[in-house]
Short mmCIF file of C-alpha atoms and ligand atoms in Angstrom, two decimals:
data_model
loop_
_atom_site.label_atom_id
_atom_site.label_comp_id
_atom_site.label_asym_id
_atom_site.label_seq_id
_atom_site.Cartn_x
_atom_site.Cartn_y
_atom_site.Cartn_z
CA UNK A 1 -112.84 -67.62 -9.70
CA UNK A 2 -110.11 -66.98 -12.26
CA UNK A 3 -111.48 -63.61 -13.34
CA UNK A 4 -113.52 -61.16 -11.28
CA UNK A 5 -116.33 -60.96 -13.85
CA UNK A 6 -117.23 -64.55 -12.87
CA UNK A 7 -119.33 -65.50 -9.85
CA UNK A 8 -121.77 -68.08 -8.54
CA UNK A 9 -125.36 -66.90 -8.04
CA UNK A 10 -128.00 -67.90 -5.50
CA UNK A 11 -129.15 -70.81 -7.71
CA UNK A 12 -125.62 -72.22 -7.73
CA UNK A 13 -125.23 -71.21 -11.38
CA UNK A 14 -122.18 -69.66 -12.97
CA UNK A 15 -122.62 -65.96 -13.77
CA UNK A 16 -120.65 -63.83 -16.19
CA UNK A 17 -120.87 -60.09 -15.58
CA UNK A 18 -123.75 -60.80 -13.21
CA UNK A 19 -125.76 -62.68 -15.85
CA UNK A 20 -126.82 -66.31 -15.27
CA UNK A 21 -125.03 -68.39 -17.91
CA UNK A 22 -127.51 -71.27 -17.59
CA UNK A 23 -130.43 -68.99 -18.39
CA UNK A 24 -128.53 -67.49 -21.31
CA UNK A 25 -127.85 -70.98 -22.66
CA UNK A 26 -131.59 -71.76 -22.48
CA UNK A 27 -132.45 -68.50 -24.22
CA UNK A 28 -130.01 -68.82 -27.15
CA UNK A 29 -129.25 -72.53 -27.26
CA UNK A 30 -125.80 -74.13 -27.23
CA UNK A 31 -123.01 -74.18 -28.18
CA UNK A 32 -122.70 -70.50 -27.49
CA UNK A 33 -119.94 -67.93 -27.11
CA UNK A 34 -120.77 -65.46 -24.38
CA UNK A 35 -118.78 -62.22 -24.12
CA UNK A 36 -118.70 -59.45 -21.54
CA UNK A 37 -118.55 -56.15 -23.40
CA UNK A 38 -117.84 -54.18 -20.25
CA UNK A 39 -114.78 -56.31 -19.63
CA UNK A 40 -113.52 -55.74 -23.19
CA UNK A 41 -113.81 -51.99 -22.67
CA UNK A 42 -112.18 -52.24 -19.25
CA UNK A 43 -109.22 -54.10 -20.78
CA UNK A 44 -108.88 -51.49 -23.55
CA UNK A 45 -108.74 -48.82 -20.89
CA UNK A 46 -106.03 -50.60 -18.93
CA UNK A 47 -103.78 -50.23 -21.96
CA UNK A 48 -104.93 -46.78 -23.08
CA UNK A 49 -104.61 -45.17 -19.67
CA UNK A 50 -101.30 -46.77 -18.74
CA UNK A 51 -99.73 -46.04 -22.12
CA UNK A 52 -100.88 -42.43 -22.05
CA UNK A 53 -99.65 -41.97 -18.50
CA UNK A 54 -96.24 -43.55 -18.95
CA UNK A 55 -95.50 -43.27 -22.66
CA UNK A 56 -97.19 -40.02 -23.56
CA UNK A 57 -100.34 -38.88 -25.32
CA UNK A 58 -99.29 -40.05 -28.76
CA UNK A 59 -98.73 -43.68 -27.75
CA UNK A 60 -101.41 -46.07 -28.95
CA UNK A 61 -102.61 -49.60 -28.26
CA UNK A 62 -103.65 -51.53 -31.37
CA UNK A 63 -106.18 -54.31 -30.94
CA UNK A 64 -104.75 -57.44 -32.62
CA UNK A 65 -108.01 -58.29 -34.26
CA UNK A 66 -107.15 -61.82 -35.36
CA UNK A 67 -108.04 -62.95 -31.82
CA UNK A 68 -111.72 -62.13 -32.34
CA UNK A 69 -112.80 -60.46 -35.55
CA UNK A 70 -116.42 -59.51 -36.21
CA UNK A 71 -118.21 -56.24 -36.79
CA UNK A 72 -119.29 -55.56 -33.23
CA UNK A 73 -115.73 -55.92 -31.90
CA UNK A 74 -114.48 -53.29 -34.36
CA UNK A 75 -117.33 -50.97 -33.35
CA UNK A 76 -116.21 -51.29 -29.74
CA UNK A 77 -112.58 -50.65 -30.72
CA UNK A 78 -113.57 -47.60 -32.71
CA UNK A 79 -115.60 -46.33 -29.78
CA UNK A 80 -112.66 -46.89 -27.42
CA UNK A 81 -110.23 -45.09 -29.71
CA UNK A 82 -108.04 -48.15 -30.21
CA UNK A 83 -105.95 -48.67 -33.30
CA UNK A 84 -106.14 -52.10 -34.92
CA UNK A 85 -103.81 -54.66 -36.30
CA UNK A 86 -105.17 -56.70 -39.18
CA UNK A 87 -103.75 -59.68 -41.02
CA UNK A 88 -105.95 -60.10 -44.08
CA UNK A 89 -108.28 -58.36 -46.48
CA UNK A 90 -111.09 -60.16 -44.70
CA UNK A 91 -110.27 -58.45 -41.42
CA UNK A 92 -109.95 -55.11 -43.23
CA UNK A 93 -113.33 -55.62 -44.86
CA UNK A 94 -114.95 -56.46 -41.54
CA UNK A 95 -113.44 -53.38 -39.89
CA UNK A 96 -114.64 -51.16 -42.75
CA UNK A 97 -118.11 -52.64 -42.54
CA UNK A 98 -118.10 -51.73 -38.84
CA UNK A 99 -117.48 -48.12 -39.81
CA UNK A 100 -113.79 -47.96 -38.97
CA UNK A 101 -111.37 -45.93 -41.00
CA UNK A 102 -107.90 -47.31 -41.43
CA UNK A 103 -105.51 -44.48 -40.56
CA UNK A 104 -104.53 -46.33 -37.37
CA UNK A 105 -104.66 -49.79 -38.94
CA UNK A 106 -101.45 -51.82 -39.25
CA UNK A 107 -101.45 -54.63 -41.78
CA UNK A 108 -99.41 -57.64 -40.66
CA UNK A 109 -98.81 -61.07 -42.19
CA UNK A 110 -95.78 -62.85 -43.55
CA UNK A 111 -97.44 -63.26 -46.93
CA UNK A 112 -99.67 -60.51 -48.21
CA UNK A 113 -100.79 -61.18 -51.76
CA UNK A 114 -100.71 -58.49 -54.44
CA UNK A 115 -104.46 -58.43 -54.16
CA UNK A 116 -104.27 -57.82 -50.37
CA UNK A 117 -101.83 -54.97 -50.96
CA UNK A 118 -104.05 -53.35 -53.59
CA UNK A 119 -107.17 -53.81 -51.50
CA UNK A 120 -105.53 -52.31 -48.42
CA UNK A 121 -104.22 -49.33 -50.39
CA UNK A 122 -107.59 -48.80 -52.08
CA UNK A 123 -108.96 -48.41 -48.58
CA UNK A 124 -106.14 -46.17 -47.39
CA UNK A 125 -104.50 -48.51 -44.92
CA UNK A 126 -102.43 -46.53 -42.42
CA UNK A 127 -99.38 -48.77 -42.36
CA UNK A 128 -98.09 -52.03 -43.70
CA UNK A 129 -95.90 -53.93 -41.30
CA UNK A 130 -93.55 -55.30 -43.90
CA UNK A 131 -92.28 -58.77 -43.26
CA UNK A 132 -89.94 -59.50 -46.16
CA UNK A 133 -88.21 -58.20 -49.27
CA UNK A 134 -90.78 -59.41 -51.82
CA UNK A 135 -93.50 -57.58 -49.98
CA UNK A 136 -91.40 -54.43 -49.83
CA UNK A 137 -91.03 -54.36 -53.62
CA UNK A 138 -94.69 -55.25 -54.19
CA UNK A 139 -95.73 -52.27 -52.07
CA UNK A 140 -93.23 -49.98 -53.79
CA UNK A 141 -94.67 -50.98 -57.19
CA UNK A 142 -98.24 -50.44 -56.11
CA UNK A 143 -97.46 -47.06 -54.51
CA UNK A 144 -95.56 -46.01 -57.62
CA UNK A 145 -98.60 -46.80 -59.80
CA UNK A 146 -100.66 -44.61 -57.52
CA UNK A 147 -98.01 -41.90 -57.41
CA UNK A 148 -97.99 -41.83 -53.62
CA UNK A 149 -95.80 -42.71 -50.67
CA UNK A 150 -96.98 -45.60 -48.53
CA UNK A 151 -96.22 -45.62 -44.79
CA UNK A 152 -94.70 -48.79 -43.40
CA UNK A 153 -93.00 -50.34 -40.41
CA UNK A 154 -90.51 -53.15 -40.78
CA UNK A 155 -91.03 -56.32 -38.80
CA UNK A 156 -87.81 -57.12 -37.00
CA UNK A 157 -86.97 -60.36 -35.21
CA UNK A 158 -85.14 -59.45 -32.01
CA UNK A 159 -83.97 -63.02 -31.30
CA UNK A 160 -85.93 -63.38 -28.07
CA UNK A 161 -87.42 -66.61 -26.82
CA UNK A 162 -89.99 -65.96 -24.10
CA UNK A 163 -91.09 -68.79 -21.86
CA UNK A 164 -94.26 -69.85 -23.66
CA UNK A 165 -95.48 -72.63 -25.95
CA UNK A 166 -93.26 -73.39 -28.97
CA UNK A 167 -96.14 -72.90 -31.40
CA UNK A 168 -96.75 -69.35 -30.21
CA UNK A 169 -93.24 -67.92 -29.97
CA UNK A 170 -92.50 -65.58 -32.83
CA UNK A 171 -89.40 -63.60 -31.98
CA UNK A 172 -86.66 -66.17 -32.43
CA UNK A 173 -84.04 -65.78 -35.16
CA UNK A 174 -85.39 -68.75 -37.14
CA UNK A 175 -89.01 -67.54 -36.97
CA UNK A 176 -91.06 -67.46 -40.15
CA UNK A 177 -91.88 -63.84 -39.28
CA UNK A 178 -89.78 -60.77 -39.90
CA UNK A 179 -86.10 -60.13 -40.55
CA UNK A 180 -83.52 -60.97 -37.94
CA UNK A 181 -81.09 -58.43 -36.53
CA UNK A 182 -78.54 -61.14 -35.81
CA UNK A 183 -78.18 -62.24 -39.45
CA UNK A 184 -77.82 -58.70 -40.80
CA UNK A 185 -81.05 -59.07 -42.77
CA UNK A 186 -82.87 -56.47 -40.69
CA UNK A 187 -80.21 -53.87 -41.48
CA UNK A 188 -80.38 -54.76 -45.16
CA UNK A 189 -84.13 -54.32 -45.15
CA UNK A 190 -83.68 -50.81 -43.74
CA UNK A 191 -81.12 -50.02 -46.42
CA UNK A 192 -83.39 -51.20 -49.25
CA UNK A 193 -86.41 -49.47 -47.79
CA UNK A 194 -84.64 -46.13 -47.55
CA UNK A 195 -83.71 -46.38 -51.23
CA UNK A 196 -87.33 -46.78 -52.37
CA UNK A 197 -88.99 -43.48 -53.35
CA UNK A 198 -92.60 -44.58 -52.83
CA UNK A 199 -92.21 -45.96 -49.36
CA UNK A 200 -91.94 -43.98 -46.18
CA UNK A 201 -90.39 -45.91 -43.33
CA UNK A 202 -91.84 -44.88 -39.96
CA UNK A 203 -90.06 -47.40 -37.81
CA UNK A 204 -89.99 -50.91 -36.50
CA UNK A 205 -92.15 -53.64 -35.12
CA UNK A 206 -91.41 -56.75 -33.10
CA UNK A 207 -93.62 -59.35 -31.48
CA UNK A 208 -91.99 -61.91 -29.24
CA UNK A 209 -94.86 -64.34 -28.74
CA UNK A 210 -98.11 -64.95 -26.98
CA UNK A 211 -99.40 -65.91 -23.52
CA UNK A 212 -96.31 -64.28 -22.03
CA UNK A 213 -96.27 -63.69 -18.25
CA UNK A 214 -92.59 -62.90 -17.92
CA UNK A 215 -92.69 -59.17 -18.57
CA UNK A 216 -88.89 -59.03 -18.48
CA UNK A 217 -89.00 -60.49 -21.99
CA UNK A 218 -90.36 -57.12 -23.14
CA UNK A 219 -87.50 -55.30 -21.45
CA UNK A 220 -85.07 -57.53 -23.31
CA UNK A 221 -86.78 -57.07 -26.67
CA UNK A 222 -87.12 -53.31 -26.09
CA UNK A 223 -83.45 -53.15 -25.26
CA UNK A 224 -82.54 -54.90 -28.51
CA UNK A 225 -84.93 -52.76 -30.55
CA UNK A 226 -83.67 -49.49 -29.05
CA UNK A 227 -80.08 -50.51 -29.79
CA UNK A 228 -81.16 -51.32 -33.33
CA UNK A 229 -82.82 -47.90 -33.64
CA UNK A 230 -79.60 -46.26 -32.52
CA UNK A 231 -77.61 -48.37 -34.95
CA UNK A 232 -79.87 -47.38 -37.88
CA UNK A 233 -79.52 -43.74 -36.88
CA UNK A 234 -75.74 -44.02 -36.86
CA UNK A 235 -75.51 -46.01 -40.08
CA UNK A 236 -78.19 -44.34 -42.21
CA UNK A 237 -79.14 -41.19 -40.32
CA UNK A 238 -82.59 -42.73 -39.98
CA UNK A 239 -84.84 -41.20 -37.30
CA UNK A 240 -87.31 -43.79 -35.99
CA UNK A 241 -90.77 -42.27 -35.55
CA UNK A 242 -92.61 -45.35 -34.33
CA UNK A 243 -91.68 -48.43 -32.32
CA UNK A 244 -94.28 -51.17 -32.03
CA UNK A 245 -93.34 -53.59 -29.27
CA UNK A 246 -96.04 -56.12 -30.15
CA UNK A 247 -98.60 -57.96 -28.08
CA UNK A 248 -98.54 -61.11 -26.07
CA UNK A 249 -99.46 -60.50 -22.43
CA UNK A 250 -100.97 -63.67 -20.99
CA UNK A 251 -104.42 -64.25 -19.56
CA UNK A 252 -105.51 -66.69 -16.88
CA UNK A 253 -106.80 -69.98 -18.19
CA UNK A 254 -106.40 -71.76 -14.86
CA UNK A 255 -105.86 -70.90 -11.21
CA UNK A 256 -102.16 -71.73 -11.69
CA UNK A 257 -101.69 -68.86 -14.14
CA UNK A 258 -100.39 -65.73 -12.40
CA UNK A 259 -102.35 -62.47 -12.34
CA UNK A 260 -100.58 -59.96 -14.56
CA UNK A 261 -100.80 -56.33 -13.49
CA UNK A 262 -100.86 -54.81 -16.97
CA UNK A 263 -100.59 -51.10 -16.02
CA UNK A 264 -97.67 -51.91 -13.74
CA UNK A 265 -95.89 -53.88 -16.47
CA UNK A 266 -96.48 -51.08 -18.99
CA UNK A 267 -94.98 -48.66 -16.49
CA UNK A 268 -91.85 -50.81 -16.16
CA UNK A 269 -91.49 -51.14 -19.92
CA UNK A 270 -92.06 -47.39 -20.38
CA UNK A 271 -89.48 -46.42 -17.79
CA UNK A 272 -87.01 -48.77 -19.39
CA UNK A 273 -87.53 -47.39 -22.90
CA UNK A 274 -87.42 -43.75 -21.76
CA UNK A 275 -84.20 -44.37 -19.89
CA UNK A 276 -82.71 -46.20 -22.84
CA UNK A 277 -83.64 -43.38 -25.23
CA UNK A 278 -81.85 -40.92 -22.97
CA UNK A 279 -78.80 -43.14 -22.64
CA UNK A 280 -78.53 -43.57 -26.44
CA UNK A 281 -79.54 -39.95 -27.18
CA UNK A 282 -82.34 -40.89 -29.50
CA UNK A 283 -85.64 -39.06 -29.80
CA UNK A 284 -88.46 -41.05 -28.19
CA UNK A 285 -90.48 -42.68 -30.95
CA UNK A 286 -94.25 -43.04 -30.72
CA UNK A 287 -94.77 -46.37 -28.92
CA UNK A 288 -97.37 -48.87 -30.06
CA UNK A 289 -98.48 -52.09 -28.39
CA UNK A 290 -100.65 -54.79 -29.95
CA UNK A 291 -102.61 -56.65 -27.30
CA UNK A 292 -105.04 -59.28 -28.49
CA UNK A 293 -105.66 -62.07 -26.04
CA UNK A 294 -105.49 -59.74 -23.02
CA UNK A 295 -108.23 -57.53 -24.50
CA UNK A 296 -110.89 -60.19 -25.09
CA UNK A 297 -109.65 -63.47 -23.55
CA UNK A 298 -111.12 -63.13 -20.09
CA UNK A 299 -114.22 -61.42 -21.47
CA UNK A 300 -115.47 -64.66 -23.01
CA UNK A 301 -116.60 -68.14 -22.15
CA UNK A 302 -118.22 -70.97 -24.09
CA UNK A 303 -121.38 -72.82 -23.07
CA UNK A 304 -122.22 -76.34 -24.18
CA UNK A 305 -124.89 -78.91 -23.38
CA UNK A 306 -123.77 -82.35 -22.28
CA UNK A 307 -124.99 -85.13 -24.53
CA UNK A 308 -123.38 -88.37 -23.48
CA UNK A 309 -121.29 -89.66 -20.61
CA UNK A 310 -119.14 -92.68 -21.25
CA UNK A 311 -117.31 -94.56 -18.49
CA UNK A 312 -114.68 -97.06 -19.50
CA UNK A 313 -114.11 -99.12 -16.33
CA UNK A 314 -110.51 -99.07 -15.21
CA UNK A 315 -109.67 -96.36 -17.76
CA UNK A 316 -111.48 -93.08 -17.94
CA UNK A 317 -114.68 -91.14 -18.32
CA UNK A 318 -115.77 -89.05 -21.26
CA UNK A 319 -118.24 -86.21 -21.23
CA UNK A 320 -119.30 -85.28 -24.77
CA UNK A 321 -120.62 -81.82 -25.51
CA UNK A 322 -122.50 -80.38 -28.49
CA UNK A 323 -119.47 -78.49 -29.87
CA UNK A 324 -115.76 -79.22 -29.82
CA UNK A 325 -112.68 -78.58 -31.94
CA UNK A 326 -114.89 -76.75 -34.44
CA UNK A 327 -115.52 -73.93 -31.97
CA UNK A 328 -112.33 -74.37 -29.91
CA UNK A 329 -109.42 -76.11 -31.66
CA UNK A 330 -106.83 -74.90 -29.18
CA UNK A 331 -106.40 -78.09 -27.17
CA UNK A 332 -106.11 -80.06 -30.40
CA UNK A 333 -103.59 -77.55 -31.79
CA UNK A 334 -101.30 -77.04 -28.83
CA UNK A 335 -102.72 -78.62 -25.72
CA UNK A 336 -104.00 -75.36 -24.29
CA UNK A 337 -105.24 -75.53 -20.72
CA UNK A 338 -108.77 -74.39 -19.82
CA UNK A 339 -110.92 -74.28 -16.71
CA UNK A 340 -114.12 -76.27 -17.19
CA UNK A 341 -117.20 -76.31 -14.94
CA UNK A 342 -120.72 -77.68 -14.85
CA UNK A 343 -122.38 -74.26 -14.93
CA UNK A 344 -125.63 -75.39 -13.31
CA UNK A 345 -123.88 -77.25 -10.44
CA UNK A 346 -121.28 -74.77 -9.27
CA UNK A 347 -121.75 -75.51 -5.55
CA UNK A 348 -121.56 -79.29 -5.85
CA UNK A 349 -118.46 -81.32 -5.06
CA UNK A 350 -116.26 -81.89 -8.07
CA UNK A 351 -115.47 -85.58 -7.74
CA UNK A 352 -116.15 -86.78 -11.26
CA UNK A 353 -112.94 -86.89 -13.32
CA UNK A 354 -113.49 -86.91 -17.07
CA UNK A 355 -112.15 -85.83 -20.42
CA UNK A 356 -114.48 -83.23 -21.89
CA UNK A 357 -114.63 -83.95 -25.60
CA UNK A 358 -116.41 -82.63 -28.66
CA UNK A 359 -118.74 -84.28 -31.12
CA UNK A 360 -116.40 -84.37 -34.13
CA UNK A 361 -115.13 -87.51 -35.82
CA UNK A 362 -111.57 -87.11 -34.51
CA UNK A 363 -110.06 -88.68 -31.39
CA UNK A 364 -108.12 -85.46 -30.97
CA UNK A 365 -111.34 -83.51 -30.63
CA UNK A 366 -110.76 -82.75 -26.98
CA UNK A 367 -111.62 -79.59 -25.06
CA UNK A 368 -109.75 -80.59 -21.92
CA UNK A 369 -108.46 -83.75 -20.26
CA UNK A 370 -108.76 -84.93 -16.65
CA UNK A 371 -111.24 -82.30 -15.56
CA UNK A 372 -112.76 -82.44 -12.08
CA UNK A 373 -116.47 -81.96 -12.61
CA UNK A 374 -119.59 -82.05 -10.48
CA UNK A 375 -121.56 -85.25 -11.03
CA UNK A 376 -122.49 -84.75 -14.69
CA UNK A 377 -125.48 -85.90 -16.70
CA UNK A 378 -127.21 -85.32 -20.02
CA UNK A 379 -128.53 -81.73 -20.40
CA UNK A 380 -126.10 -80.26 -17.89
CA UNK A 381 -124.45 -77.07 -19.09
CA UNK A 382 -120.67 -77.09 -19.43
CA UNK A 383 -118.84 -73.78 -19.25
CA UNK A 384 -115.31 -73.43 -20.62
CA UNK A 385 -113.75 -70.24 -19.31
CA UNK A 386 -111.45 -67.68 -20.94
CA UNK A 387 -112.44 -68.46 -24.52
CA UNK A 388 -112.83 -64.85 -25.67
CA UNK A 389 -109.62 -64.99 -27.72
CA UNK A 390 -108.68 -67.38 -30.55
CA UNK A 391 -111.92 -69.38 -30.35
CA UNK A 392 -114.61 -67.77 -32.50
CA UNK A 393 -111.87 -66.60 -34.86
CA UNK A 394 -110.44 -70.11 -35.20
CA UNK A 395 -113.81 -71.83 -35.58
CA UNK A 396 -114.53 -74.06 -38.57
CA UNK A 397 -117.38 -75.97 -40.15
CA UNK A 398 -115.67 -79.33 -39.89
CA UNK A 399 -118.25 -82.14 -39.97
CA UNK A 400 -120.63 -79.49 -41.33
CA UNK A 401 -121.26 -78.16 -37.88
CA UNK A 402 -122.67 -74.65 -37.78
CA UNK A 403 -120.62 -72.07 -35.95
CA UNK A 404 -122.08 -70.87 -32.64
CA UNK A 405 -123.39 -67.35 -32.15
CA UNK A 406 -121.59 -64.68 -30.13
CA UNK A 407 -123.85 -63.21 -27.47
CA UNK A 408 -122.62 -60.06 -25.75
CA UNK A 409 -123.43 -58.80 -22.29
CA UNK A 410 -123.56 -55.09 -21.61
CA UNK A 411 -124.65 -53.61 -18.28
CA UNK A 412 -126.57 -56.77 -17.42
CA UNK A 413 -128.35 -56.97 -20.81
CA UNK A 414 -127.70 -59.57 -23.49
CA UNK A 415 -127.68 -59.06 -27.24
CA UNK A 416 -126.54 -61.01 -30.30
CA UNK A 417 -123.28 -59.81 -31.88
CA UNK A 418 -122.93 -62.72 -34.32
CA UNK A 419 -125.87 -64.91 -35.27
CA UNK A 420 -125.76 -68.67 -35.12
CA UNK A 421 -124.98 -70.13 -38.52
CA UNK A 422 -127.84 -71.98 -40.16
CA UNK A 423 -127.88 -75.12 -42.26
CA UNK A 424 -128.58 -72.88 -45.24
CA UNK A 425 -125.36 -70.94 -44.50
CA UNK A 426 -123.48 -74.22 -44.91
CA UNK A 427 -124.48 -74.66 -48.54
CA UNK A 428 -124.45 -70.95 -49.47
CA UNK A 429 -121.40 -71.29 -51.70
CA UNK A 430 -122.04 -74.80 -52.96
CA UNK A 431 -122.96 -74.79 -56.64
C1 LIG B 501 -101.02 -62.44 -32.59
C2 LIG B 501 -100.31 -61.17 -32.62
C3 LIG B 501 -100.55 -60.21 -31.65
C4 LIG B 501 -101.44 -60.45 -30.48
O1 LIG B 501 -100.91 -61.38 -29.58
P1 LIG B 501 -101.66 -61.69 -28.22
O2 LIG B 501 -100.83 -62.74 -27.60
O3 LIG B 501 -103.03 -62.18 -28.56
O4 LIG B 501 -101.69 -60.42 -27.42
C5 LIG B 501 -99.90 -59.00 -31.77
N1 LIG B 501 -99.06 -58.75 -32.81
C6 LIG B 501 -98.81 -59.65 -33.75
C7 LIG B 501 -97.90 -59.32 -34.86
C8 LIG B 501 -99.41 -60.89 -33.69
O5 LIG B 501 -99.15 -61.79 -34.63
#
C-alpha cells in the first residue's frame, strides 16, 4: 500500500496502524478522520534526528500547524520538542490551550491584523515572520508601546518555481507572499528593519511551495538565500542568526508519487548549506525547517459510508458518500489526487469505475474521479487515504453539515482527539 502503516487484515478489511478501519467506522460513525499518532511522532523524529545529525543541535523543525490544528496535535508537538509555525490568533489560542509556550513559535501570514499582532505579543510570541512593510511598522509601534524589542524573521521570495501545482507554489517573484530579492524589495526591507529600534532581526525565511518531490529545489533556494545572507553582511554588516528554509516535502497520495527519503534529502541540503557557508565565509545560522504535510499527511485517512450508487448508461457511475467537499475540499480546490478504496472489500477485484462524490449541493463536490473500486453498494465503507493534512483544517459547515470527529490511534488503541460536531454546535452563534 502507499504507506507502511496501511495493511489488509484477515477479514479483508483495511487497517491503519494495525487497527481495523471498518470496525472503527462502526464504533464512531462516519464520516470520520482517523489518525495514527505513532506515525505523526515517527515523522517528527525523521526531521528532528536528521536535522540534529546534519545541521547541529540548535537546528529545529517547526510543525506548520495550519495543516492540522487542534489541541491534541499541539500536545504531541510539545511532547516531541517541535517548534511550531502559526498563521492566526486562532492557531495561537489553540496551541496555548494545549499547554504550549510560544518561544519557538513563528507567526506567518501575509496579513496579520493589529489585533493579531497585539494578541501574539501579549502571549510572548517567539518570532514574527514579517511579510511586508506595513506589518513591519505595525510591529515596531506595538513593541515601542511595550518598551521591548520584538524578534522577527523577514520572509524573502527567492524566485524559485518548484514543479508542483500552481495554487501551491509560493516562492515565485510575483507571489503574494514575502519580498522578492530580484526586485530589490528584500534588501530594502532589511534596511528598514535595521533602522527600527524595537525590532530585532534574527534572519530570513523562505518557503518555495508544497507537495515538492524535487529536493534540488531546496538546494537552489538555499543557494539564493545564502548569497542573500552574504550580500546583507557585506552591505549592512548584518550577521544572520537564523535561516528558515520552509516546508513543502511531498507525501504519497497515489502509487505514482515517489517515496521521498526525508533524512537523506535533509543530509543533502545540510551538506550544501555548510559548504556554501564555508565558501562565502559566513557563520552558519541556526537552520529551521517547517514541515506540515509530511508530518501528518500519511498519518491520516477518512472513512465514509456509501449512500447511493448512480449509473448513467453510456456515461459514468457515481458513488455518493456521507461527507464530501465539507471535510475534504482539495479536489474541488485544485484537483488533488487521492487513493480511494472500499475498506471492507480490500481483497475483491476492483472493476467498478466510478466518481466518488460528496453529498453537497455542488456538482464540483467530488472526492475523486474515475476510481477503480470493488463492486460497491449502500453501507460499504469508503476509505480515502493520506488525508491527515489540509483536510480537517480546511473543513467547513457548508450545507450545515457537521464536521467529522478526529479519532487517533496510539499503540493499537483508539481515542477521540476532536469530537464530532453536533446540530447544536451549528446554531451556537446564531442569535
Ligand atoms: C504551508 C506552509 C508550510 C508547510 O508546507 P507543507 O507543504 O505542508 O510542508 C510551511 N511554511 C509556510 C510558510 C507555509 O505557508
